[in-house]
C-alpha cells in the first residue's frame, strides 16, 4: 500500500490540476549571500545552488512545464572577480557532466541561450555535446541562459535584421514583431508566462527583456540555494492566482469574449 500523500505532494497535485505555466524563467539569485551568511565562500553558495537546479528541474518536468529557462550567468557577470568567474565556469562544467544522464533519461532537451562563444572551451564542449545528444527529446526544454543579456540579444537581433535588409532579403517596412522574435535566441520557445526571482531582489537584471513583456513576475524571499520544491510550488500557486489581462479589462478576460493571448 502506498503511504498517505505529504503536504508537498498534495500541493504539487493541486498546482498540476490548476494548469501550469508553459514557460517559466528563473533568475537564480542570492547564492553569494546564502554562503556569506553561513561563513562560507561565495562559491559554496553557487555549489549548493546546483542542487536547487536539479530539484526545480525535476518538479517542473513532473508538472508538465514545457520550457524552463534558468538565468545562470549574465553578460554582466563577467565583470565579477576572476576567481569567482572561474569557479562558476568549473561548476557549470561539473553540472553538465553530472546531470547529463538524468537529463537524457527524462526526455529533457537541454539548450542554451546567450553569447555562447564567450564561454571557455571546457564548458562549451560538454554543453554542445549534451545539446546535440538531447536534441530529439520532447519532454521539456531546459534552457540555460549563459553569458546572457536581454539588451545584447536585442542588439544582435537588430543587427541580423539590418544585415538581411542590406542583402535585399528583407524590406525595412516588413520588420515586425514576428520577424524580430525570429532572431532572438529564444526563437521556438513558448511565450514566457512566469518569471521568478529569488533572494528578495525585485529587478529584471537584463533577463529576457522582450519576452517578459506580459509575463507574470513573482519574487521569492528564499535565496537560490534554499529555493527547493515547496518554494517553487508556492510561486506557481501565486501565478495561478493572477489574472492575465494583456491590456484588456477584467470583465473581458473573465467573459472569455476575446482571446487575450497576444498573437
Ligand atoms: C546568483 O547569485 C548567481 C549568479 C549571478 C551567477 P549571486 O552570486 O548573485 O548571489 P548574491 O546576489 O551576491 O547573493
Ligand atoms: C542576475 O543576478 C543574474 C543571474 C542570476 C545569473 P545578479 O546578482 O547578477 O544581478 P544584480 O547585479 O544584483 O542586478
Ligand atoms: Mg546576485
PDB file of C-alpha atoms and ligand atoms in Angstrom:
ATOM      1  CA  UNK A   1       0.000   0.000   0.000  1.00  0.00           C
ATOM      2  CA  UNK A   2       1.256   3.483  -0.722  1.00  0.00           C
ATOM      3  CA  UNK A   3       1.803   5.885   2.187  1.00  0.00           C
ATOM      4  CA  UNK A   4      -0.539   8.894   2.523  1.00  0.00           C
ATOM      5  CA  UNK A   5       0.439  11.926   0.457  1.00  0.00           C
ATOM      6  CA  UNK A   6       2.640  14.525   2.200  1.00  0.00           C
ATOM      7  CA  UNK A   7       1.582  18.217   2.226  1.00  0.00           C
ATOM      8  CA  UNK A   8       4.156  18.816  -0.551  1.00  0.00           C
ATOM      9  CA  UNK A   9       2.672  16.065  -2.682  1.00  0.00           C
ATOM     10  CA  UNK A  10      -0.824  17.417  -2.140  1.00  0.00           C
ATOM     11  CA  UNK A  11       0.235  20.937  -3.123  1.00  0.00           C
ATOM     12  CA  UNK A  12       2.012  19.562  -6.188  1.00  0.00           C
ATOM     13  CA  UNK A  13      -1.146  17.702  -7.195  1.00  0.00           C
ATOM     14  CA  UNK A  14      -3.241  20.832  -6.713  1.00  0.00           C
ATOM     15  CA  UNK A  15      -0.831  23.001  -8.729  1.00  0.00           C
ATOM     16  CA  UNK A  16      -0.822  20.423 -11.520  1.00  0.00           C
ATOM     17  CA  UNK A  17      -4.605  20.284 -11.706  1.00  0.00           C
ATOM     18  CA  UNK A  18      -4.946  24.067 -11.949  1.00  0.00           C
ATOM     19  CA  UNK A  19      -2.775  24.255 -15.057  1.00  0.00           C
ATOM     20  CA  UNK A  20       0.906  25.084 -15.016  1.00  0.00           C
ATOM     21  CA  UNK A  21       2.615  27.866 -16.991  1.00  0.00           C
ATOM     22  CA  UNK A  22       4.068  26.662 -20.263  1.00  0.00           C
ATOM     23  CA  UNK A  23       7.318  28.603 -19.950  1.00  0.00           C
ATOM     24  CA  UNK A  24       8.932  29.586 -16.652  1.00  0.00           C
ATOM     25  CA  UNK A  25      12.074  31.712 -16.395  1.00  0.00           C
ATOM     26  CA  UNK A  26      14.025  31.893 -13.150  1.00  0.00           C
ATOM     27  CA  UNK A  27      16.559  34.497 -12.059  1.00  0.00           C
ATOM     28  CA  UNK A  28      18.532  32.311  -9.664  1.00  0.00           C
ATOM     29  CA  UNK A  29      19.814  34.970  -7.286  1.00  0.00           C
ATOM     30  CA  UNK A  30      21.252  35.015  -3.761  1.00  0.00           C
ATOM     31  CA  UNK A  31      23.935  32.313  -3.852  1.00  0.00           C
ATOM     32  CA  UNK A  32      26.661  34.607  -2.567  1.00  0.00           C
ATOM     33  CA  UNK A  33      24.611  35.975   0.328  1.00  0.00           C
ATOM     34  CA  UNK A  34      23.459  32.475   1.278  1.00  0.00           C
ATOM     35  CA  UNK A  35      27.110  31.427   1.612  1.00  0.00           C
ATOM     36  CA  UNK A  36      28.311  34.596   3.336  1.00  0.00           C
ATOM     37  CA  UNK A  37      25.573  34.295   5.978  1.00  0.00           C
ATOM     38  CA  UNK A  38      26.972  30.884   6.822  1.00  0.00           C
ATOM     39  CA  UNK A  39      30.589  31.998   6.919  1.00  0.00           C
ATOM     40  CA  UNK A  40      31.325  30.163   3.666  1.00  0.00           C
ATOM     41  CA  UNK A  41      32.995  31.402   0.500  1.00  0.00           C
ATOM     42  CA  UNK A  42      30.606  32.569  -2.238  1.00  0.00           C
ATOM     43  CA  UNK A  43      31.444  29.603  -4.428  1.00  0.00           C
ATOM     44  CA  UNK A  44      29.902  27.260  -1.843  1.00  0.00           C
ATOM     45  CA  UNK A  45      26.632  29.109  -2.415  1.00  0.00           C
ATOM     46  CA  UNK A  46      26.898  28.534  -6.147  1.00  0.00           C
ATOM     47  CA  UNK A  47      27.651  24.860  -5.488  1.00  0.00           C
ATOM     48  CA  UNK A  48      24.594  24.452  -3.253  1.00  0.00           C
ATOM     49  CA  UNK A  49      22.590  26.257  -5.923  1.00  0.00           C
ATOM     50  CA  UNK A  50      23.270  23.344  -8.299  1.00  0.00           C
ATOM     51  CA  UNK A  51      21.136  21.146  -6.030  1.00  0.00           C
ATOM     52  CA  UNK A  52      18.283  23.642  -6.339  1.00  0.00           C
ATOM     53  CA  UNK A  53      18.645  23.490 -10.123  1.00  0.00           C
ATOM     54  CA  UNK A  54      18.328  19.711 -10.005  1.00  0.00           C
ATOM     55  CA  UNK A  55      15.312  19.797  -7.691  1.00  0.00           C
ATOM     56  CA  UNK A  56      13.394  22.547  -9.504  1.00  0.00           C
ATOM     57  CA  UNK A  57      14.067  20.874 -12.882  1.00  0.00           C
ATOM     58  CA  UNK A  58      12.629  17.604 -11.571  1.00  0.00           C
ATOM     59  CA  UNK A  59       9.449  19.235 -10.264  1.00  0.00           C
ATOM     60  CA  UNK A  60       8.958  21.299 -13.427  1.00  0.00           C
ATOM     61  CA  UNK A  61       9.299  18.148 -15.518  1.00  0.00           C
ATOM     62  CA  UNK A  62       6.853  16.208 -13.304  1.00  0.00           C
ATOM     63  CA  UNK A  63       4.315  19.026 -13.537  1.00  0.00           C
ATOM     64  CA  UNK A  64       4.469  19.169 -17.320  1.00  0.00           C
ATOM     65  CA  UNK A  65       6.080  22.613 -17.748  1.00  0.00           C
ATOM     66  CA  UNK A  66       7.121  22.801 -21.444  1.00  0.00           C
ATOM     67  CA  UNK A  67      10.089  25.142 -21.059  1.00  0.00           C
ATOM     68  CA  UNK A  68      12.247  26.140 -18.101  1.00  0.00           C
ATOM     69  CA  UNK A  69      14.791  28.904 -18.710  1.00  0.00           C
ATOM     70  CA  UNK A  70      17.364  29.374 -15.957  1.00  0.00           C
ATOM     71  CA  UNK A  71      19.463  32.534 -15.713  1.00  0.00           C
ATOM     72  CA  UNK A  72      22.787  31.069 -14.648  1.00  0.00           C
ATOM     73  CA  UNK A  73      25.297  33.715 -15.773  1.00  0.00           C
ATOM     74  CA  UNK A  74      24.663  37.161 -17.208  1.00  0.00           C
ATOM     75  CA  UNK A  75      26.736  39.088 -19.744  1.00  0.00           C
ATOM     76  CA  UNK A  76      27.443  41.474 -16.872  1.00  0.00           C
ATOM     77  CA  UNK A  77      28.620  38.695 -14.521  1.00  0.00           C
ATOM     78  CA  UNK A  78      31.915  38.527 -16.489  1.00  0.00           C
ATOM     79  CA  UNK A  79      32.850  41.668 -14.529  1.00  0.00           C
ATOM     80  CA  UNK A  80      32.968  39.741 -11.227  1.00  0.00           C
ATOM     81  CA  UNK A  81      36.334  38.818  -9.688  1.00  0.00           C
ATOM     82  CA  UNK A  82      38.215  36.416 -11.987  1.00  0.00           C
ATOM     83  CA  UNK A  83      38.314  33.762  -9.282  1.00  0.00           C
ATOM     84  CA  UNK A  84      34.516  33.735  -8.922  1.00  0.00           C
ATOM     85  CA  UNK A  85      34.022  33.633 -12.699  1.00  0.00           C
ATOM     86  CA  UNK A  86      36.438  30.706 -12.990  1.00  0.00           C
ATOM     87  CA  UNK A  87      34.683  28.906 -10.117  1.00  0.00           C
ATOM     88  CA  UNK A  88      31.299  29.383 -11.766  1.00  0.00           C
ATOM     89  CA  UNK A  89      32.592  28.055 -15.098  1.00  0.00           C
ATOM     90  CA  UNK A  90      34.027  24.998 -13.376  1.00  0.00           C
ATOM     91  CA  UNK A  91      30.708  24.365 -11.593  1.00  0.00           C
ATOM     92  CA  UNK A  92      28.932  24.663 -14.909  1.00  0.00           C
ATOM     93  CA  UNK A  93      31.226  22.055 -16.434  1.00  0.00           C
ATOM     94  CA  UNK A  94      30.576  19.730 -13.461  1.00  0.00           C
ATOM     95  CA  UNK A  95      26.824  20.313 -13.746  1.00  0.00           C
ATOM     96  CA  UNK A  96      26.812  19.389 -17.443  1.00  0.00           C
ATOM     97  CA  UNK A  97      28.675  16.169 -16.726  1.00  0.00           C
ATOM     98  CA  UNK A  98      26.786  15.110 -13.593  1.00  0.00           C
ATOM     99  CA  UNK A  99      23.283  15.892 -14.853  1.00  0.00           C
ATOM    100  CA  UNK A 100      23.776  14.504 -18.334  1.00  0.00           C
ATOM    101  CA  UNK A 101      22.331  11.043 -17.601  1.00  0.00           C
ATOM    102  CA  UNK A 102      19.281  12.359 -15.749  1.00  0.00           C
ATOM    103  CA  UNK A 103      18.530  14.889 -18.484  1.00  0.00           C
ATOM    104  CA  UNK A 104      18.714  12.229 -21.182  1.00  0.00           C
ATOM    105  CA  UNK A 105      16.773   9.624 -19.136  1.00  0.00           C
ATOM    106  CA  UNK A 106      13.945  12.074 -18.544  1.00  0.00           C
ATOM    107  CA  UNK A 107      13.431  13.068 -22.165  1.00  0.00           C
ATOM    108  CA  UNK A 108      14.616  16.638 -21.452  1.00  0.00           C
ATOM    109  CA  UNK A 109      16.124  18.729 -24.225  1.00  0.00           C
ATOM    110  CA  UNK A 110      18.978  20.827 -22.916  1.00  0.00           C
ATOM    111  CA  UNK A 111      19.626  24.081 -24.714  1.00  0.00           C
ATOM    112  CA  UNK A 112      21.439  27.336 -24.022  1.00  0.00           C
ATOM    113  CA  UNK A 113      20.872  30.987 -24.859  1.00  0.00           C
ATOM    114  CA  UNK A 114      23.379  33.801 -24.717  1.00  0.00           C
ATOM    115  CA  UNK A 115      26.760  34.739 -26.114  1.00  0.00           C
ATOM    116  CA  UNK A 116      27.946  31.140 -26.024  1.00  0.00           C
ATOM    117  CA  UNK A 117      31.128  31.971 -27.939  1.00  0.00           C
ATOM    118  CA  UNK A 118      32.402  33.719 -24.820  1.00  0.00           C
ATOM    119  CA  UNK A 119      32.302  30.508 -22.762  1.00  0.00           C
ATOM    120  CA  UNK A 120      35.582  28.643 -22.202  1.00  0.00           C
ATOM    121  CA  UNK A 121      36.107  25.540 -24.315  1.00  0.00           C
ATOM    122  CA  UNK A 122      35.870  23.196 -21.321  1.00  0.00           C
ATOM    123  CA  UNK A 123      32.265  24.402 -20.830  1.00  0.00           C
ATOM    124  CA  UNK A 124      31.349  24.796 -24.484  1.00  0.00           C
ATOM    125  CA  UNK A 125      32.353  21.225 -25.395  1.00  0.00           C
ATOM    126  CA  UNK A 126      30.167  19.331 -22.850  1.00  0.00           C
ATOM    127  CA  UNK A 127      27.388  21.875 -23.454  1.00  0.00           C
ATOM    128  CA  UNK A 128      27.373  21.310 -27.205  1.00  0.00           C
ATOM    129  CA  UNK A 129      27.567  17.537 -26.722  1.00  0.00           C
ATOM    130  CA  UNK A 130      24.538  17.485 -24.432  1.00  0.00           C
ATOM    131  CA  UNK A 131      22.611  19.869 -26.696  1.00  0.00           C
ATOM    132  CA  UNK A 132      23.266  17.558 -29.607  1.00  0.00           C
ATOM    133  CA  UNK A 133      22.534  14.335 -27.757  1.00  0.00           C
ATOM    134  CA  UNK A 134      19.284  15.641 -26.278  1.00  0.00           C
ATOM    135  CA  UNK A 135      18.114  17.458 -29.421  1.00  0.00           C
ATOM    136  CA  UNK A 136      15.377  14.909 -30.159  1.00  0.00           C
ATOM    137  CA  UNK A 137      13.919  14.927 -26.634  1.00  0.00           C
ATOM    138  CA  UNK A 138      10.368  16.150 -26.260  1.00  0.00           C
ATOM    139  CA  UNK A 139       9.534  16.148 -22.530  1.00  0.00           C
ATOM    140  CA  UNK A 140      10.695  19.656 -21.588  1.00  0.00           C
ATOM    141  CA  UNK A 141      13.206  22.211 -22.850  1.00  0.00           C
ATOM    142  CA  UNK A 142      15.693  23.167 -20.158  1.00  0.00           C
ATOM    143  CA  UNK A 143      17.359  26.291 -21.426  1.00  0.00           C
ATOM    144  CA  UNK A 144      20.406  27.685 -19.630  1.00  0.00           C
ATOM    145  CA  UNK A 145      20.952  31.417 -20.021  1.00  0.00           C
ATOM    146  CA  UNK A 146      24.752  31.629 -20.106  1.00  0.00           C
ATOM    147  CA  UNK A 147      26.587  34.852 -20.776  1.00  0.00           C
ATOM    148  CA  UNK A 148      23.077  36.051 -21.488  1.00  0.00           C
ATOM    149  CA  UNK A 149      21.802  39.623 -21.625  1.00  0.00           C
ATOM    150  CA  UNK A 150      18.443  40.836 -22.888  1.00  0.00           C
ATOM    151  CA  UNK A 151      19.894  44.016 -24.380  1.00  0.00           C
ATOM    152  CA  UNK A 152      22.677  42.017 -26.031  1.00  0.00           C
ATOM    153  CA  UNK A 153      20.017  39.716 -27.503  1.00  0.00           C
ATOM    154  CA  UNK A 154      18.009  42.643 -28.893  1.00  0.00           C
ATOM    155  CA  UNK A 155      21.073  44.368 -30.347  1.00  0.00           C
ATOM    156  CA  UNK A 156      22.018  41.127 -32.068  1.00  0.00           C
ATOM    157  CA  UNK A 157      18.504  40.728 -33.485  1.00  0.00           C
ATOM    158  CA  UNK A 158      18.606  44.302 -34.802  1.00  0.00           C
ATOM    159  CA  UNK A 159      21.976  43.621 -36.415  1.00  0.00           C
ATOM    160  CA  UNK A 160      20.746  40.412 -38.060  1.00  0.00           C
ATOM    161  CA  UNK A 161      17.683  42.203 -39.418  1.00  0.00           C
ATOM    162  CA  UNK A 162      19.823  45.035 -40.757  1.00  0.00           C
ATOM    163  CA  UNK A 163      22.149  42.548 -42.465  1.00  0.00           C
ATOM    164  CA  UNK A 164      19.191  40.771 -44.057  1.00  0.00           C
ATOM    165  CA  UNK A 165      17.911  44.138 -45.311  1.00  0.00           C
ATOM    166  CA  UNK A 166      21.314  45.040 -46.783  1.00  0.00           C
ATOM    167  CA  UNK A 167      21.381  41.677 -48.578  1.00  0.00           C
ATOM    168  CA  UNK A 168      17.995  42.572 -50.042  1.00  0.00           C
ATOM    169  CA  UNK A 169      16.228  39.668 -48.313  1.00  0.00           C
ATOM    170  CA  UNK A 170      14.018  41.838 -46.123  1.00  0.00           C
ATOM    171  CA  UNK A 171      12.359  45.204 -46.669  1.00  0.00           C
ATOM    172  CA  UNK A 172      12.677  47.525 -43.655  1.00  0.00           C
ATOM    173  CA  UNK A 173       8.904  48.030 -43.814  1.00  0.00           C
ATOM    174  CA  UNK A 174       8.452  44.277 -43.344  1.00  0.00           C
ATOM    175  CA  UNK A 175      10.150  44.306 -39.939  1.00  0.00           C
ATOM    176  CA  UNK A 176       7.503  43.405 -37.382  1.00  0.00           C
ATOM    177  CA  UNK A 177       7.292  41.632 -34.023  1.00  0.00           C
ATOM    178  CA  UNK A 178       7.297  38.211 -35.600  1.00  0.00           C
ATOM    179  CA  UNK A 179      10.417  38.981 -37.659  1.00  0.00           C
ATOM    180  CA  UNK A 180      12.246  40.304 -34.645  1.00  0.00           C
ATOM    181  CA  UNK A 181      11.276  37.342 -32.462  1.00  0.00           C
ATOM    182  CA  UNK A 182      12.628  35.009 -35.077  1.00  0.00           C
ATOM    183  CA  UNK A 183      16.069  36.492 -34.489  1.00  0.00           C
ATOM    184  CA  UNK A 184      16.024  36.116 -30.719  1.00  0.00           C
ATOM    185  CA  UNK A 185      17.895  33.266 -29.033  1.00  0.00           C
ATOM    186  CA  UNK A 186      14.556  32.100 -27.607  1.00  0.00           C
ATOM    187  CA  UNK A 187      13.077  31.549 -31.064  1.00  0.00           C
ATOM    188  CA  UNK A 188      10.886  28.459 -30.961  1.00  0.00           C
ATOM    189  CA  UNK A 189      10.223  28.518 -27.212  1.00  0.00           C
ATOM    190  CA  UNK A 190       6.672  29.084 -25.958  1.00  0.00           C
ATOM    191  CA  UNK A 191       5.691  32.565 -24.682  1.00  0.00           C
ATOM    192  CA  UNK A 192       7.226  33.349 -21.286  1.00  0.00           C
ATOM    193  CA  UNK A 193       4.367  33.025 -18.787  1.00  0.00           C
ATOM    194  CA  UNK A 194       6.177  33.469 -15.499  1.00  0.00           C
ATOM    195  CA  UNK A 195       9.425  34.978 -14.256  1.00  0.00           C
ATOM    196  CA  UNK A 196      10.563  34.098 -10.745  1.00  0.00           C
ATOM    197  CA  UNK A 197      13.402  35.909  -8.992  1.00  0.00           C
ATOM    198  CA  UNK A 198      14.747  34.538  -5.743  1.00  0.00           C
ATOM    199  CA  UNK A 199      16.529  36.234  -2.802  1.00  0.00           C
ATOM    200  CA  UNK A 200      14.090  39.110  -2.310  1.00  0.00           C
ATOM    201  CA  UNK A 201      15.553  41.349  -5.035  1.00  0.00           C
ATOM    202  CA  UNK A 202      12.928  42.914  -7.264  1.00  0.00           C
ATOM    203  CA  UNK A 203      14.505  43.702 -10.620  1.00  0.00           C
ATOM    204  CA  UNK A 204      14.944  42.117 -14.025  1.00  0.00           C
ATOM    205  CA  UNK A 205      18.755  42.461 -14.334  1.00  0.00           C
ATOM    206  CA  UNK A 206      18.732  42.180 -18.129  1.00  0.00           C
ATOM    207  CA  UNK A 207      16.814  38.861 -18.231  1.00  0.00           C
ATOM    208  CA  UNK A 208      14.504  38.146 -21.214  1.00  0.00           C
ATOM    209  CA  UNK A 209      13.556  41.807 -21.675  1.00  0.00           C
ATOM    210  CA  UNK A 210      11.482  41.338 -24.814  1.00  0.00           C
ATOM    211  CA  UNK A 211       9.958  38.032 -23.753  1.00  0.00           C
ATOM    212  CA  UNK A 212       8.833  39.309 -20.332  1.00  0.00           C
ATOM    213  CA  UNK A 213       6.556  41.996 -21.818  1.00  0.00           C
ATOM    214  CA  UNK A 214       3.457  40.211 -20.489  1.00  0.00           C
ATOM    215  CA  UNK A 215       4.964  37.672 -18.107  1.00  0.00           C
ATOM    216  CA  UNK A 216       3.756  37.468 -14.546  1.00  0.00           C
ATOM    217  CA  UNK A 217       6.538  38.328 -12.087  1.00  0.00           C
ATOM    218  CA  UNK A 218       6.864  36.508  -8.782  1.00  0.00           C
ATOM    219  CA  UNK A 219       9.532  37.458  -6.254  1.00  0.00           C
ATOM    220  CA  UNK A 220      10.534  34.860  -3.679  1.00  0.00           C
ATOM    221  CA  UNK A 221      12.351  35.653  -0.445  1.00  0.00           C
ATOM    222  CA  UNK A 222      14.453  32.468  -0.376  1.00  0.00           C
ATOM    223  CA  UNK A 223      17.993  32.771  -1.713  1.00  0.00           C
ATOM    224  CA  UNK A 224      18.502  30.345  -4.604  1.00  0.00           C
ATOM    225  CA  UNK A 225      20.325  27.606  -2.621  1.00  0.00           C
ATOM    226  CA  UNK A 226      17.309  27.446  -0.255  1.00  0.00           C
ATOM    227  CA  UNK A 227      14.761  27.562  -3.080  1.00  0.00           C
ATOM    228  CA  UNK A 228      13.503  23.997  -3.237  1.00  0.00           C
ATOM    229  CA  UNK A 229      10.265  22.195  -4.163  1.00  0.00           C
ATOM    230  CA  UNK A 230       7.921  23.922  -1.653  1.00  0.00           C
ATOM    231  CA  UNK A 231       9.159  27.405  -2.621  1.00  0.00           C
ATOM    232  CA  UNK A 232       8.778  26.626  -6.332  1.00  0.00           C
ATOM    233  CA  UNK A 233       5.260  25.254  -5.816  1.00  0.00           C
ATOM    234  CA  UNK A 234       4.350  28.383  -3.830  1.00  0.00           C
ATOM    235  CA  UNK A 235       5.460  30.569  -6.777  1.00  0.00           C
ATOM    236  CA  UNK A 236       3.375  28.505  -9.200  1.00  0.00           C
ATOM    237  CA  UNK A 237       0.368  28.753  -6.872  1.00  0.00           C
ATOM    238  CA  UNK A 238       0.860  32.538  -6.770  1.00  0.00           C
ATOM    239  CA  UNK A 239       0.958  32.600 -10.591  1.00  0.00           C
ATOM    240  CA  UNK A 240      -2.312  30.669 -10.683  1.00  0.00           C
ATOM    241  CA  UNK A 241      -3.987  33.366  -8.575  1.00  0.00           C
ATOM    242  CA  UNK A 242      -3.098  36.091 -11.083  1.00  0.00           C
ATOM    243  CA  UNK A 243      -5.394  37.324 -13.834  1.00  0.00           C
ATOM    244  CA  UNK A 244      -3.544  37.991 -17.094  1.00  0.00           C
ATOM    245  CA  UNK A 245      -5.283  40.796 -18.921  1.00  0.00           C
ATOM    246  CA  UNK A 246      -2.954  41.764 -21.790  1.00  0.00           C
ATOM    247  CA  UNK A 247      -4.359  45.281 -21.841  1.00  0.00           C
ATOM    248  CA  UNK A 248      -7.999  44.272 -21.724  1.00  0.00           C
ATOM    249  CA  UNK A 249     -10.461  44.652 -18.875  1.00  0.00           C
ATOM    250  CA  UNK A 250     -11.083  42.057 -16.229  1.00  0.00           C
ATOM    251  CA  UNK A 251     -14.660  41.615 -17.456  1.00  0.00           C
ATOM    252  CA  UNK A 252     -13.457  40.893 -20.983  1.00  0.00           C
ATOM    253  CA  UNK A 253     -10.992  38.304 -19.773  1.00  0.00           C
ATOM    254  CA  UNK A 254     -13.480  36.647 -17.408  1.00  0.00           C
ATOM    255  CA  UNK A 255     -16.189  36.693 -20.034  1.00  0.00           C
ATOM    256  CA  UNK A 256     -13.854  34.940 -22.415  1.00  0.00           C
ATOM    257  CA  UNK A 257     -15.318  37.078 -25.224  1.00  0.00           C
ATOM    258  CA  UNK A 258     -11.945  37.943 -26.672  1.00  0.00           C
ATOM    259  CA  UNK A 259      -8.930  35.662 -26.628  1.00  0.00           C
ATOM    260  CA  UNK A 260      -6.481  37.690 -24.501  1.00  0.00           C
ATOM    261  CA  UNK A 261      -3.439  35.802 -25.714  1.00  0.00           C
ATOM    262  CA  UNK A 262      -1.370  38.068 -27.962  1.00  0.00           C
ATOM    263  CA  UNK A 263      -0.886  36.552 -31.382  1.00  0.00           C
TER     264      UNK A 263
HETATM  265  C1  LIG B   1      23.295  34.305  -8.351  1.00  0.00           C
HETATM  266  O1  LIG B   1      23.775  34.528  -7.064  1.00  0.00           O
HETATM  267  C2  LIG B   1      24.291  33.577  -9.221  1.00  0.00           C
HETATM  268  C3  LIG B   1      24.934  34.418 -10.256  1.00  0.00           C
HETATM  269  C4  LIG B   1      24.632  35.658 -10.509  1.00  0.00           C
HETATM  270  C5  LIG B   1      25.958  33.802 -11.054  1.00  0.00           C
HETATM  271  P1  LIG B   1      24.725  35.758  -6.745  1.00  0.00           P
HETATM  272  O2  LIG B   1      26.140  35.314  -6.930  1.00  0.00           O
HETATM  273  O3  LIG B   1      24.321  36.957  -7.485  1.00  0.00           O
HETATM  274  O4  LIG B   1      24.449  35.945  -5.189  1.00  0.00           O
HETATM  275  P2  LIG B   1      24.258  37.326  -4.418  1.00  0.00           P
HETATM  276  O5  LIG B   1      23.163  38.060  -5.124  1.00  0.00           O
HETATM  277  O6  LIG B   1      25.553  38.043  -4.481  1.00  0.00           O
HETATM  278  O7  LIG B   1      23.856  36.899  -3.060  1.00  0.00           O
HETATM  279  C1  LIG B   2      21.244  38.245 -12.124  1.00  0.00           C
HETATM  280  O1  LIG B   2      21.769  38.291 -10.843  1.00  0.00           O
HETATM  281  C2  LIG B   2      21.997  37.271 -12.966  1.00  0.00           C
HETATM  282  C3  LIG B   2      21.854  35.868 -12.603  1.00  0.00           C
HETATM  283  C4  LIG B   2      21.062  35.380 -11.669  1.00  0.00           C
HETATM  284  C5  LIG B   2      22.611  34.941 -13.386  1.00  0.00           C
HETATM  285  P1  LIG B   2      22.847  39.375 -10.416  1.00  0.00           P
HETATM  286  O2  LIG B   2      23.171  39.109  -8.995  1.00  0.00           O
HETATM  287  O3  LIG B   2      23.966  39.374 -11.367  1.00  0.00           O
HETATM  288  O4  LIG B   2      22.040  40.734 -10.586  1.00  0.00           O
HETATM  289  P2  LIG B   2      22.265  42.164  -9.938  1.00  0.00           P
HETATM  290  O5  LIG B   2      23.687  42.540 -10.197  1.00  0.00           O
HETATM  291  O6  LIG B   2      22.001  42.025  -8.472  1.00  0.00           O
HETATM  292  O7  LIG B   2      21.269  43.052 -10.598  1.00  0.00           O
HETATM  293 MG1  LIG B   3      23.012  38.453  -7.129  1.00  0.00          MG
END
